[in-house]
């Protein structure tokens, strides 16, 4: 992590190396949202706090103002939130000239208390609950996405039709094809690394134009910050090179979808407490209980792993996108996979999340489920082998409406996150569902126009 402090920023401003500070918070969709400060203004006052309209945490992908949110509405006049920079997140954004960024916590305008439904606060609360048990969560999210030959503007002008992936064939682990994409992928890796995002590698994925970016695991909050900054860099750099990147989980009926698998382990005093060298497969009792909670409650938090109508289109048997709440040993058809058995790197990978997750919410909900497993001493069922698509094991909700209902009914998440937070995100899912129900899709027209 390149250390950047207010002092080093002052020096960089004085030398002319930096002129712009992106002051950002994380919105409900997991996007960087905020303002571009002149560095002089940031150094004189902006570093203490700035403000934003509170509709920004009660909106959708298109920035509308849907009704039904208790936290804010037209009736309450849409007031302000405080954006409080977390100066430990100050870092360069080397792919943008003269620019650095900082992430903010979102606070109530009058009381300065954290806004409970702001994504960083949702995660902070679960990290604190885990700290009370003596553990800290280490996590990694794998970013899958597609690159397209054309630019965002050309694609939008063409109404998102005839999309051309950047490559012509399945490029899983292909060095030949990924060489041709280095104009985009190399600056993504190197600029992110210089921004303190510990990139491990990138690789071609199992579809035309599909990429994966792996970032070294970190404490849960840093992991989510890395994920968010990486997504921004990928879109910025693809745009700058005249291409487009999408994190839509399923952009074409016949193409494989994109995931964001989440690896997790719990640590205490610098050691992975999921590892017990004397236990079967090296899995400690803590790991077993955490996994039992994670698996038993997967339906409760599916909406945080699959937050849009489109997210559920990815869950197709035979495509490595899992739908069953079972675990397996190094088997990619299960919702949960044991990785690094019998090693200090032992961890569980949740394979359900799509590339469109808000990582803060997805990680927070998984930690809450794991805590429930530990607190209740839940027992882990034996692993399931073979093709889990065909196994008789419970499933996650298969559409957004069911997932939102399951969240609404989750006593576990209500106790862990608070009723107001749960209801806020139930409403968020309902807004997505309601908007989709008003849409008339290309599919319906082509299918029924002449033949219905
Ligand atoms: P695979 O290719 O089998 O999915 P990788 O070796 O690429 O696995 O690791 C996937 C991710 O898991 C990486 O981002 C890595 O940093 C992360 N990881 C490694 N060890 C741990 C751990 N103990 N806890 C959480 N994540 C970890």
Short mmCIF file of N, CA and C and ligand atoms in Angstrom, two decimals, residues 137-142 173 198 200-201 203 212-218 261-267 272 274 330 332 337 339-340 344-349 351, ligand 1:
data_model
loop_
_atom_site.label_atom_id
_atom_site.label_comp_id
_atom_site.label_asym_id
_atom_site.label_seq_id
_atom_site.Cartn_x
_atom_site.Cartn_y
_atom_site.Cartn_z
N UNK A 137 -12.08 -10.89 9.77
CA UNK A 137 -12.32 -11.60 8.51
C UNK A 137 -11.32 -11.19 7.44
N UNK A 138 -10.73 -12.19 6.78
CA UNK A 138 -9.88 -11.93 5.62
C UNK A 138 -10.63 -12.41 4.38
N UNK A 139 -10.72 -11.55 3.39
CA UNK A 139 -11.55 -11.90 2.24
C UNK A 139 -10.88 -11.53 0.92
N UNK A 140 -11.34 -12.20 -0.13
CA UNK A 140 -10.92 -11.85 -1.49
C UNK A 140 -12.12 -12.02 -2.40
N UNK A 141 -12.30 -11.06 -3.31
CA UNK A 141 -13.37 -11.18 -4.31
C UNK A 141 -12.70 -11.28 -5.67
N UNK A 142 -13.12 -12.24 -6.46
CA UNK A 142 -12.55 -12.37 -7.81
C UNK A 142 -13.45 -11.59 -8.76
N UNK A 173 -7.71 -19.18 -19.74
CA UNK A 173 -6.27 -19.35 -19.51
C UNK A 173 -5.44 -19.15 -20.79
N UNK A 198 -3.52 -4.72 -4.25
CA UNK A 198 -2.52 -5.78 -4.47
C UNK A 198 -2.96 -6.81 -5.50
N UNK A 200 -2.97 -9.76 -7.95
CA UNK A 200 -2.22 -11.02 -8.08
C UNK A 200 -2.00 -11.34 -9.56
N UNK A 201 -3.06 -11.34 -10.33
CA UNK A 201 -2.94 -11.69 -11.75
C UNK A 201 -4.25 -11.38 -12.48
N UNK A 203 -6.43 -13.11 -16.00
CA UNK A 203 -6.42 -14.25 -16.92
C UNK A 203 -7.64 -14.19 -17.83
N UNK A 212 -10.76 -12.23 -16.02
CA UNK A 212 -10.81 -12.31 -14.56
C UNK A 212 -9.62 -11.55 -13.99
N UNK A 213 -9.88 -10.77 -12.92
CA UNK A 213 -8.82 -10.06 -12.22
C UNK A 213 -8.82 -10.54 -10.78
N UNK A 214 -7.65 -11.00 -10.32
CA UNK A 214 -7.54 -11.48 -8.93
C UNK A 214 -6.71 -10.53 -8.10
N UNK A 215 -7.21 -10.25 -6.92
CA UNK A 215 -6.58 -9.31 -5.99
C UNK A 215 -6.26 -10.10 -4.72
N UNK A 216 -5.08 -9.87 -4.16
CA UNK A 216 -4.68 -10.60 -2.95
C UNK A 216 -5.66 -10.32 -1.81
N UNK A 217 -5.94 -11.37 -1.04
CA UNK A 217 -6.89 -11.23 0.06
C UNK A 217 -6.40 -10.20 1.06
N UNK A 218 -7.36 -9.62 1.78
CA UNK A 218 -7.06 -8.55 2.74
C UNK A 218 -8.16 -8.54 3.78
N UNK A 261 -16.71 -14.52 -7.16
CA UNK A 261 -16.56 -15.48 -6.05
C UNK A 261 -15.89 -14.81 -4.86
N UNK A 262 -16.35 -15.17 -3.66
CA UNK A 262 -15.81 -14.56 -2.44
C UNK A 262 -15.10 -15.62 -1.61
N UNK A 263 -13.78 -15.43 -1.40
CA UNK A 263 -12.98 -16.32 -0.54
C UNK A 263 -12.95 -15.73 0.85
N UNK A 264 -13.06 -16.57 1.87
CA UNK A 264 -13.04 -16.02 3.23
C UNK A 264 -12.42 -16.96 4.24
N UNK A 265 -11.74 -16.33 5.20
CA UNK A 265 -11.19 -17.07 6.35
C UNK A 265 -11.19 -16.10 7.54
N UNK A 266 -11.16 -16.65 8.75
CA UNK A 266 -11.12 -15.82 9.95
C UNK A 266 -9.73 -15.92 10.56
N UNK A 267 -9.27 -14.78 11.08
CA UNK A 267 -7.91 -14.72 11.63
C UNK A 267 -7.93 -14.22 13.07
N UNK A 272 -4.51 -17.92 10.62
CA UNK A 272 -5.80 -18.34 10.07
C UNK A 272 -6.43 -19.37 11.01
N UNK A 274 -9.15 -20.88 10.70
CA UNK A 274 -9.85 -21.94 9.98
C UNK A 274 -8.97 -23.20 9.89
N UNK A 330 -13.09 -28.74 -3.34
CA UNK A 330 -12.50 -28.44 -4.64
C UNK A 330 -13.39 -28.89 -5.81
N UNK A 332 -16.29 -27.33 -8.45
CA UNK A 332 -16.78 -26.01 -8.87
C UNK A 332 -18.28 -25.97 -9.16
N UNK A 337 -17.15 -23.91 -1.85
CA UNK A 337 -16.06 -24.82 -2.17
C UNK A 337 -14.98 -24.66 -1.11
N UNK A 339 -11.29 -24.58 -0.20
CA UNK A 339 -10.05 -24.35 -0.96
C UNK A 339 -8.88 -24.41 0.03
N UNK A 340 -7.76 -24.99 -0.41
CA UNK A 340 -6.55 -25.03 0.42
C UNK A 340 -6.67 -25.99 1.59
N UNK A 344 -2.24 -23.81 5.57
CA UNK A 344 -2.50 -22.58 6.34
C UNK A 344 -3.41 -21.63 5.56
N UNK A 345 -3.50 -21.84 4.24
CA UNK A 345 -4.35 -20.98 3.40
C UNK A 345 -5.77 -21.52 3.27
N UNK A 346 -6.16 -22.40 4.18
CA UNK A 346 -7.50 -23.00 4.06
C UNK A 346 -8.56 -21.91 4.14
N UNK A 347 -9.57 -22.03 3.29
CA UNK A 347 -10.62 -21.00 3.22
C UNK A 347 -11.85 -21.59 2.56
N UNK A 348 -12.97 -20.87 2.66
CA UNK A 348 -14.16 -21.27 1.93
C UNK A 348 -14.42 -20.23 0.85
N UNK A 349 -14.79 -20.72 -0.32
CA UNK A 349 -15.12 -19.84 -1.44
C UNK A 349 -16.63 -19.94 -1.67
N UNK A 351 -19.41 -19.37 -4.22
CA UNK A 351 -19.42 -19.22 -5.69
C UNK A 351 -20.73 -18.67 -6.21
P1 LIG B 1 -8.41 -20.43 -7.27
O1 LIG B 1 -7.66 -20.17 -8.53
O2 LIG B 1 -8.42 -21.87 -6.88
O3 LIG B 1 -9.76 -19.79 -7.20
P2 LIG B 1 -6.44 -18.66 -6.05
O4 LIG B 1 -5.19 -19.27 -5.53
O5 LIG B 1 -6.40 -17.87 -7.32
O6 LIG B 1 -7.59 -19.77 -6.07
O7 LIG B 1 -6.98 -17.71 -4.89
C1 LIG B 1 -8.20 -17.05 -5.05
C2 LIG B 1 -8.25 -15.90 -4.07
O8 LIG B 1 -8.19 -16.38 -2.72
C3 LIG B 1 -7.08 -14.92 -4.20
O9 LIG B 1 -7.62 -13.62 -4.31
C4 LIG B 1 -6.31 -15.10 -2.90
O10 LIG B 1 -5.67 -13.89 -2.47
C5 LIG B 1 -7.41 -15.50 -1.95
N1 LIG B 1 -6.93 -16.15 -0.71
C6 LIG B 1 -5.80 -16.86 -0.51
N2 LIG B 1 -5.69 -17.24 0.77
C7 LIG B 1 -6.79 -16.76 1.42
C8 LIG B 1 -7.27 -16.82 2.76
N3 LIG B 1 -6.62 -17.45 3.73
N4 LIG B 1 -8.46 -16.20 3.05
C9 LIG B 1 -9.14 -15.57 2.09
N5 LIG B 1 -8.74 -15.48 0.81
C10 LIG B 1 -7.58 -16.06 0.48
#
